[in-house]
Amino acid sequence: STQSTGGKSAACFAQRSMKRLHVRGDIVVQQGDDNSNDVIYLLRSGECEMVRRERDGRQLVLSTIGPDELFGELSFLVGVRSIASVVVSSATATVTQLRARDLEAMFEEKPRIGARWFKWICVRLMERFKARNK
């Protein structure tokens, strides 16, 4: 199961972020986008699907993202292009996004939150790794 970011961290994130309302079918992150590595996202309400376009044109749903879950963290941390698209699957979804420099400033001000976030991201990446290797 995927863990949420926790109340304090999510609230701190929300204070520094930009909130956007999306509707079903909106692409929040486009696979291959090289601008995605400067932003990390938090789904506040609704649901999204992480979808990867295969070389043969098939669309593979990798996971479902629910409220208070982060996405885009791999591109953000490693500085690579987005490996999948994130598409709104519910009627509406509220997404907040935070730029790298704002997140770094938050972690400098509140190092305990930074430590919890990085631990949470490691756990989430391990869960994804285990799920793919089943």
mmCIF file of N, CA and C in Angstrom, residues 6-109:
data_model
loop_
_atom_site.group_PDB
_atom_site.id
_atom_site.type_symbol
_atom_site.label_atom_id
_atom_site.label_comp_id
_atom_site.label_asym_id
_atom_site.label_seq_id
_atom_site.Cartn_x
_atom_site.Cartn_y
_atom_site.Cartn_z
ATOM 1 N N GLY A 6 1.592 12.571 5.187
ATOM 2 C CA GLY A 6 1.416 13.002 6.574
ATOM 3 C C GLY A 6 0.921 14.429 6.625
ATOM 4 N N GLY A 7 0.136 14.734 7.649
ATOM 5 C CA GLY A 7 -0.520 16.027 7.762
ATOM 6 C C GLY A 7 0.391 17.224 7.796
ATOM 7 N N LYS A 8 1.405 17.225 8.690
ATOM 8 C CA LYS A 8 2.290 18.392 8.819
ATOM 9 C C LYS A 8 3.058 18.649 7.531
ATOM 10 N N SER A 9 3.602 17.596 6.951
ATOM 11 C CA SER A 9 4.376 17.755 5.719
ATOM 12 C C SER A 9 3.488 18.257 4.591
ATOM 13 N N ALA A 10 2.304 17.667 4.466
ATOM 14 C CA ALA A 10 1.380 18.075 3.406
ATOM 15 C C ALA A 10 0.969 19.533 3.572
ATOM 16 N N ALA A 11 0.723 19.959 4.822
ATOM 17 C CA ALA A 11 0.334 21.349 5.074
ATOM 18 C C ALA A 11 1.471 22.302 4.723
ATOM 19 N N CYS A 12 2.681 21.945 5.082
ATOM 20 C CA CYS A 12 3.854 22.780 4.776
ATOM 21 C C CYS A 12 4.044 22.871 3.254
ATOM 22 N N PHE A 13 3.873 21.761 2.586
ATOM 23 C CA PHE A 13 3.968 21.703 1.128
ATOM 24 C C PHE A 13 2.932 22.636 0.514
ATOM 25 N N ALA A 14 1.688 22.534 0.992
ATOM 26 C CA ALA A 14 0.589 23.313 0.423
ATOM 27 C C ALA A 14 0.820 24.818 0.565
ATOM 28 N N GLN A 15 1.476 25.258 1.655
ATOM 29 C CA GLN A 15 1.729 26.682 1.874
ATOM 30 C C GLN A 15 2.646 27.274 0.814
ATOM 31 N N ARG A 16 3.555 26.481 0.269
ATOM 32 C CA ARG A 16 4.550 26.980 -0.675
ATOM 33 C C ARG A 16 4.238 26.622 -2.124
ATOM 34 N N SER A 17 3.120 25.993 -2.351
ATOM 35 C CA SER A 17 2.858 25.453 -3.671
ATOM 36 C C SER A 17 1.781 26.218 -4.428
ATOM 37 N N MET A 18 1.639 25.862 -5.704
ATOM 38 C CA MET A 18 0.612 26.431 -6.553
ATOM 39 C C MET A 18 -0.454 25.360 -6.766
ATOM 40 N N LYS A 19 -1.708 25.701 -6.501
ATOM 41 C CA LYS A 19 -2.809 24.745 -6.606
ATOM 42 C C LYS A 19 -3.523 24.916 -7.945
ATOM 43 N N ARG A 20 -3.849 23.761 -8.568
ATOM 44 C CA ARG A 20 -4.586 23.792 -9.831
ATOM 45 C C ARG A 20 -5.706 22.762 -9.816
ATOM 46 N N LEU A 21 -6.824 23.137 -10.396
ATOM 47 C CA LEU A 21 -7.953 22.229 -10.543
ATOM 48 C C LEU A 21 -7.919 21.639 -11.946
ATOM 49 N N HIS A 22 -8.023 20.320 -12.038
ATOM 50 C CA HIS A 22 -8.017 19.616 -13.318
ATOM 51 C C HIS A 22 -9.311 18.829 -13.466
ATOM 52 N N VAL A 23 -9.644 18.482 -14.713
ATOM 53 C CA VAL A 23 -10.817 17.656 -15.001
ATOM 54 C C VAL A 23 -10.382 16.354 -15.668
ATOM 55 N N ARG A 24 -11.295 15.379 -15.667
ATOM 56 C CA ARG A 24 -10.997 14.068 -16.227
ATOM 57 C C ARG A 24 -10.337 14.190 -17.606
ATOM 58 N N GLY A 25 -9.248 13.452 -17.781
ATOM 59 C CA GLY A 25 -8.534 13.435 -19.052
ATOM 60 C C GLY A 25 -7.391 14.433 -19.143
ATOM 61 N N ASP A 26 -7.353 15.405 -18.236
ATOM 62 C CA ASP A 26 -6.231 16.360 -18.246
ATOM 63 C C ASP A 26 -4.922 15.616 -17.999
ATOM 64 N N ILE A 27 -3.889 16.006 -18.730
ATOM 65 C CA ILE A 27 -2.553 15.454 -18.515
ATOM 66 C C ILE A 27 -1.806 16.422 -17.608
ATOM 67 N N VAL A 28 -1.519 15.960 -16.393
ATOM 68 C CA VAL A 28 -0.825 16.801 -15.414
ATOM 69 C C VAL A 28 0.677 16.783 -15.700
ATOM 70 N N VAL A 29 1.202 15.601 -16.012
ATOM 71 C CA VAL A 29 2.606 15.424 -16.382
ATOM 72 C C VAL A 29 2.627 14.623 -17.670
ATOM 73 N N GLN A 30 3.405 15.073 -18.634
ATOM 74 C CA GLN A 30 3.533 14.390 -19.917
ATOM 75 C C GLN A 30 4.791 13.532 -19.936
ATOM 76 N N GLN A 31 4.641 12.266 -20.312
ATOM 77 C CA GLN A 31 5.798 11.371 -20.428
ATOM 78 C C GLN A 31 6.846 11.998 -21.343
ATOM 79 N N GLY A 32 8.100 11.976 -20.899
ATOM 80 C CA GLY A 32 9.197 12.507 -21.694
ATOM 81 C C GLY A 32 9.457 13.987 -21.509
ATOM 82 N N ASP A 33 8.611 14.671 -20.742
ATOM 83 C CA ASP A 33 8.773 16.106 -20.516
ATOM 84 C C ASP A 33 10.035 16.366 -19.703
ATOM 85 N N ASP A 34 10.937 17.160 -20.238
ATOM 86 C CA ASP A 34 12.176 17.434 -19.503
ATOM 87 C C ASP A 34 12.035 18.595 -18.526
ATOM 88 N N ASN A 35 10.871 19.259 -18.499
ATOM 89 C CA ASN A 35 10.647 20.321 -17.513
ATOM 90 C C ASN A 35 10.122 19.774 -16.196
ATOM 91 N N SER A 36 9.726 18.499 -16.194
ATOM 92 C CA SER A 36 9.103 17.926 -14.998
ATOM 93 C C SER A 36 10.090 17.746 -13.859
ATOM 94 N N ASN A 37 11.389 17.772 -14.140
ATOM 95 C CA ASN A 37 12.352 17.516 -13.072
ATOM 96 C C ASN A 37 12.568 18.721 -12.158
ATOM 97 N N ASP A 38 11.887 19.821 -12.413
ATOM 98 C CA ASP A 38 11.986 20.997 -11.549
ATOM 99 C C ASP A 38 10.782 21.117 -10.618
ATOM 100 N N VAL A 39 9.837 20.161 -10.722
ATOM 101 C CA VAL A 39 8.577 20.269 -9.985
ATOM 102 C C VAL A 39 8.236 18.917 -9.364
ATOM 103 N N ILE A 40 7.685 18.961 -8.154
ATOM 104 C CA ILE A 40 7.123 17.770 -7.518
ATOM 105 C C ILE A 40 5.652 18.080 -7.254
ATOM 106 N N TYR A 41 4.802 17.060 -7.352
ATOM 107 C CA TYR A 41 3.356 17.247 -7.299
ATOM 108 C C TYR A 41 2.757 16.522 -6.104
ATOM 109 N N LEU A 42 1.669 17.076 -5.577
ATOM 110 C CA LEU A 42 0.899 16.447 -4.518
ATOM 111 C C LEU A 42 -0.570 16.487 -4.927
ATOM 112 N N LEU A 43 -1.186 15.306 -5.007
ATOM 113 C CA LEU A 43 -2.608 15.222 -5.331
ATOM 114 C C LEU A 43 -3.393 15.498 -4.056
ATOM 115 N N ARG A 44 -4.162 16.557 -4.054
ATOM 116 C CA ARG A 44 -4.934 16.943 -2.864
ATOM 117 C C ARG A 44 -6.310 16.304 -2.855
ATOM 118 N N SER A 45 -6.943 16.152 -4.018
ATOM 119 C CA SER A 45 -8.252 15.507 -4.104
ATOM 120 C C SER A 45 -8.381 14.886 -5.485
ATOM 121 N N GLY A 46 -9.261 13.898 -5.569
ATOM 122 C CA GLY A 46 -9.478 13.222 -6.843
ATOM 123 C C GLY A 46 -8.554 12.034 -7.011
ATOM 124 N N GLU A 47 -8.447 11.588 -8.259
ATOM 125 C CA GLU A 47 -7.630 10.420 -8.569
ATOM 126 C C GLU A 47 -6.973 10.604 -9.933
ATOM 127 N N CYS A 48 -5.762 10.099 -10.053
ATOM 128 C CA CYS A 48 -5.024 10.138 -11.314
ATOM 129 C C CYS A 48 -4.453 8.762 -11.599
ATOM 130 N N GLU A 49 -4.139 8.521 -12.856
ATOM 131 C CA GLU A 49 -3.444 7.305 -13.244
ATOM 132 C C GLU A 49 -2.081 7.666 -13.801
ATOM 133 N N MET A 50 -1.083 6.859 -13.425
ATOM 134 C CA MET A 50 0.251 6.991 -13.997
ATOM 135 C C MET A 50 0.288 6.039 -15.191
ATOM 136 N N VAL A 51 0.468 6.590 -16.382
ATOM 137 C CA VAL A 51 0.353 5.823 -17.625
ATOM 138 C C VAL A 51 1.634 5.953 -18.433
ATOM 139 N N ARG A 52 2.178 4.804 -18.840
ATOM 140 C CA ARG A 52 3.385 4.825 -19.682
ATOM 141 C C ARG A 52 3.019 4.366 -21.091
ATOM 142 N N ARG A 53 3.453 5.147 -22.072
ATOM 143 C CA ARG A 53 3.252 4.805 -23.483
ATOM 144 C C ARG A 53 4.406 3.896 -23.902
ATOM 145 N N GLU A 54 4.063 2.708 -24.345
ATOM 146 C CA GLU A 54 5.064 1.743 -24.785
ATOM 147 C C GLU A 54 5.494 2.049 -26.219
ATOM 148 N N ARG A 55 6.592 1.455 -26.637
ATOM 149 C CA ARG A 55 7.101 1.709 -27.997
ATOM 150 C C ARG A 55 6.127 1.272 -29.083
ATOM 151 N N ASP A 56 5.323 0.235 -28.780
ATOM 152 C CA ASP A 56 4.353 -0.243 -29.768
ATOM 153 C C ASP A 56 3.048 0.556 -29.751
ATOM 154 N N GLY A 57 2.997 1.628 -28.930
ATOM 155 C CA GLY A 57 1.828 2.496 -28.892
ATOM 156 C C GLY A 57 0.828 2.168 -27.793
ATOM 157 N N ARG A 58 0.974 1.017 -27.151
ATOM 158 C CA ARG A 58 0.058 0.665 -26.055
ATOM 159 C C ARG A 58 0.235 1.621 -24.888
ATOM 160 N N GLN A 59 -0.867 1.831 -24.151
ATOM 161 C CA GLN A 59 -0.845 2.634 -22.932
ATOM 162 C C GLN A 59 -0.922 1.680 -21.745
ATOM 163 N N LEU A 60 0.081 1.676 -20.884
ATOM 164 C CA LEU A 60 0.147 0.793 -19.738
ATOM 165 C C LEU A 60 -0.075 1.606 -18.463
ATOM 166 N N VAL A 61 -1.134 1.270 -17.703
ATOM 167 C CA VAL A 61 -1.399 1.948 -16.440
ATOM 168 C C VAL A 61 -0.474 1.348 -15.385
ATOM 169 N N LEU A 62 0.442 2.151 -14.869
ATOM 170 C CA LEU A 62 1.419 1.694 -13.882
ATOM 171 C C LEU A 62 0.859 1.707 -12.470
ATOM 172 N N SER A 63 0.073 2.734 -12.153
ATOM 173 C CA SER A 63 -0.489 2.835 -10.809
ATOM 174 C C SER A 63 -1.601 3.873 -10.789
ATOM 175 N N THR A 64 -2.347 3.845 -9.694
ATOM 176 C CA THR A 64 -3.372 4.846 -9.428
ATOM 177 C C THR A 64 -2.878 5.700 -8.278
ATOM 178 N N ILE A 65 -3.068 7.001 -8.404
ATOM 179 C CA ILE A 65 -2.615 7.962 -7.401
ATOM 180 C C ILE A 65 -3.851 8.535 -6.722
ATOM 181 N N GLY A 66 -3.854 8.538 -5.387
ATOM 182 C CA GLY A 66 -4.980 9.049 -4.619
ATOM 183 C C GLY A 66 -4.601 10.289 -3.827
ATOM 184 N N PRO A 67 -5.572 10.848 -3.107
ATOM 185 C CA PRO A 67 -5.337 12.070 -2.332
ATOM 186 C C PRO A 67 -4.167 11.944 -1.356
ATOM 187 N N ASP A 68 -3.432 13.041 -1.227
ATOM 188 C CA ASP A 68 -2.267 13.178 -0.343
ATOM 189 C C ASP A 68 -1.093 12.305 -0.759
ATOM 190 N N GLU A 69 -1.048 11.929 -2.040
ATOM 191 C CA GLU A 69 0.103 11.190 -2.557
ATOM 192 C C GLU A 69 0.914 12.096 -3.477
ATOM 193 N N LEU A 70 2.232 11.931 -3.379
ATOM 194 C CA LEU A 70 3.160 12.645 -4.251
ATOM 195 C C LEU A 70 3.313 11.907 -5.570
ATOM 196 N N PHE A 71 3.646 12.654 -6.612
ATOM 197 C CA PHE A 71 4.107 12.039 -7.848
ATOM 198 C C PHE A 71 5.096 12.986 -8.514
ATOM 199 N N GLY A 72 5.884 12.425 -9.423
ATOM 200 C CA GLY A 72 6.937 13.198 -10.068
ATOM 201 C C GLY A 72 8.219 13.229 -9.261
ATOM 202 N N GLU A 73 8.251 12.473 -8.151
ATOM 203 C CA GLU A 73 9.418 12.545 -7.262
ATOM 204 C C GLU A 73 10.661 11.930 -7.880
ATOM 205 N N LEU A 74 10.512 10.914 -8.720
ATOM 206 C CA LEU A 74 11.694 10.288 -9.322
ATOM 207 C C LEU A 74 12.387 11.256 -10.280
ATOM 208 N N SER A 75 11.625 11.879 -11.167
ATOM 209 C CA SER A 75 12.204 12.874 -12.082
ATOM 210 C C SER A 75 12.805 14.031 -11.309
ATOM 211 N N PHE A 76 12.111 14.432 -10.273
ATOM 212 C CA PHE A 76 12.535 15.547 -9.433
ATOM 213 C C PHE A 76 13.874 15.247 -8.755
ATOM 214 N N LEU A 77 13.985 14.064 -8.158
ATOM 215 C CA LEU A 77 15.189 13.710 -7.402
ATOM 216 C C LEU A 77 16.380 13.405 -8.285
ATOM 217 N N VAL A 78 16.132 12.702 -9.381
ATOM 218 C CA VAL A 78 17.226 12.227 -10.227
ATOM 219 C C VAL A 78 17.525 13.210 -11.361
ATOM 220 N N GLY A 79 16.572 14.085 -11.663
ATOM 221 C CA GLY A 79 16.789 15.077 -12.713
ATOM 222 C C GLY A 79 16.668 14.520 -14.120
ATOM 223 N N VAL A 80 15.764 13.551 -14.294
ATOM 224 C CA VAL A 80 15.558 12.942 -15.604
ATOM 225 C C VAL A 80 14.178 13.308 -16.132
ATOM 226 N N ARG A 81 13.984 13.026 -17.417
ATOM 227 C CA ARG A 81 12.669 13.261 -18.010
ATOM 228 C C ARG A 81 11.631 12.343 -17.375
ATOM 229 N N SER A 82 10.403 12.781 -17.447
ATOM 230 C CA SER A 82 9.295 12.016 -16.889
ATOM 231 C C SER A 82 9.186 10.651 -17.571
ATOM 232 N N ILE A 83 9.113 9.576 -16.776
ATOM 233 C CA ILE A 83 9.054 8.217 -17.333
ATOM 234 C C ILE A 83 7.630 7.785 -17.652
ATOM 235 N N ALA A 84 6.646 8.576 -17.221
ATOM 236 C CA ALA A 84 5.244 8.254 -17.473
ATOM 237 C C ALA A 84 4.431 9.543 -17.455
ATOM 238 N N SER A 85 3.236 9.460 -18.024
ATOM 239 C CA SER A 85 2.294 10.572 -17.930
ATOM 240 C C SER A 85 1.424 10.367 -16.704
ATOM 241 N N VAL A 86 0.905 11.455 -16.162
ATOM 242 C CA VAL A 86 -0.078 11.389 -15.085
ATOM 243 C C VAL A 86 -1.338 12.056 -15.611
ATOM 244 N N VAL A 87 -2.427 11.259 -15.641
ATOM 245 C CA VAL A 87 -3.680 11.685 -16.254
ATOM 246 C C VAL A 87 -4.794 11.631 -15.207
ATOM 247 N N VAL A 88 -5.616 12.684 -15.155
ATOM 248 C CA VAL A 88 -6.725 12.729 -14.207
ATOM 249 C C VAL A 88 -7.768 11.687 -14.614
ATOM 250 N N SER A 89 -8.134 10.798 -13.662
ATOM 251 C CA SER A 89 -9.117 9.751 -13.946
ATOM 252 C C SER A 89 -10.454 9.985 -13.240
ATOM 253 N N SER A 90 -10.492 10.876 -12.264
ATOM 254 C CA SER A 90 -11.752 11.214 -11.590
ATOM 255 C C SER A 90 -12.378 12.418 -12.295
ATOM 256 N N ALA A 91 -13.607 12.761 -11.914
ATOM 257 C CA ALA A 91 -14.293 13.897 -12.543
ATOM 258 C C ALA A 91 -13.465 15.166 -12.426
ATOM 259 N N THR A 92 -12.902 15.406 -11.232
ATOM 260 C CA THR A 92 -12.004 16.541 -11.013
ATOM 261 C C THR A 92 -10.874 16.094 -10.098
ATOM 262 N N ALA A 93 -9.795 16.846 -10.103
ATOM 263 C CA ALA A 93 -8.664 16.588 -9.215
ATOM 264 C C ALA A 93 -7.977 17.909 -8.916
ATOM 265 N N THR A 94 -7.606 18.082 -7.663
ATOM 266 C CA THR A 94 -6.840 19.258 -7.262
ATOM 267 C C THR A 94 -5.402 18.817 -7.035
ATOM 268 N N VAL A 95 -4.490 19.478 -7.729
ATOM 269 C CA VAL A 95 -3.074 19.133 -7.664
ATOM 270 C C VAL A 95 -2.295 20.370 -7.253
ATOM 271 N N THR A 96 -1.407 20.195 -6.276
ATOM 272 C CA THR A 96 -0.488 21.276 -5.951
ATOM 273 C C THR A 96 0.884 20.894 -6.471
ATOM 274 N N GLN A 97 1.606 21.889 -6.899
ATOM 275 C CA GLN A 97 2.966 21.644 -7.394
ATOM 276 C C GLN A 97 3.923 22.602 -6.727
ATOM 277 N N LEU A 98 5.131 22.090 -6.507
ATOM 278 C CA LEU A 98 6.158 22.859 -5.815
ATOM 279 C C LEU A 98 7.455 22.773 -6.595
ATOM 280 N N ARG A 99 8.060 23.910 -6.819
ATOM 281 C CA ARG A 99 9.323 23.955 -7.555
ATOM 282 C C ARG A 99 10.480 23.540 -6.639
ATOM 283 N N ALA A 100 11.527 23.054 -7.246
ATOM 284 C CA ALA A 100 12.689 22.538 -6.512
ATOM 285 C C ALA A 100 13.237 23.570 -5.538
ATOM 286 N N ARG A 101 13.399 24.796 -5.980
ATOM 287 C CA ARG A 101 14.006 25.805 -5.104
ATOM 288 C C ARG A 101 13.131 26.087 -3.877
ATOM 289 N N ASP A 102 11.795 26.019 -4.026
ATOM 290 C CA ASP A 102 10.906 26.240 -2.890
ATOM 291 C C ASP A 102 10.951 25.066 -1.921
ATOM 292 N N LEU A 103 11.049 23.848 -2.464
ATOM 293 C CA LEU A 103 11.153 22.670 -1.607
ATOM 294 C C LEU A 103 12.466 22.697 -0.825
ATOM 295 N N GLU A 104 13.545 23.056 -1.488
ATOM 296 C CA GLU A 104 14.837 23.153 -0.809
ATOM 297 C C GLU A 104 14.796 24.198 0.303
ATOM 298 N N ALA A 105 14.144 25.319 0.056
ATOM 299 C CA ALA A 105 14.014 26.357 1.083
ATOM 300 C C ALA A 105 13.200 25.842 2.267
ATOM 301 N N MET A 106 12.126 25.091 1.981
ATOM 302 C CA MET A 106 11.312 24.528 3.050
ATOM 303 C C MET A 106 12.140 23.569 3.901
ATOM 304 N N PHE A 107 12.959 22.740 3.260
ATOM 305 C CA PHE A 107 13.773 21.774 4.001
ATOM 306 C C PHE A 107 14.852 22.459 4.822
ATOM 307 N N GLU A 108 15.372 23.596 4.336
ATOM 308 C CA GLU A 108 16.354 24.349 5.120
ATOM 309 C C GLU A 108 15.705 24.940 6.372
ATOM 310 N N GLU A 109 14.463 25.417 6.227
ATOM 311 C CA GLU A 109 13.743 25.996 7.359
ATOM 312 C C GLU A 109 13.260 24.929 8.333
#
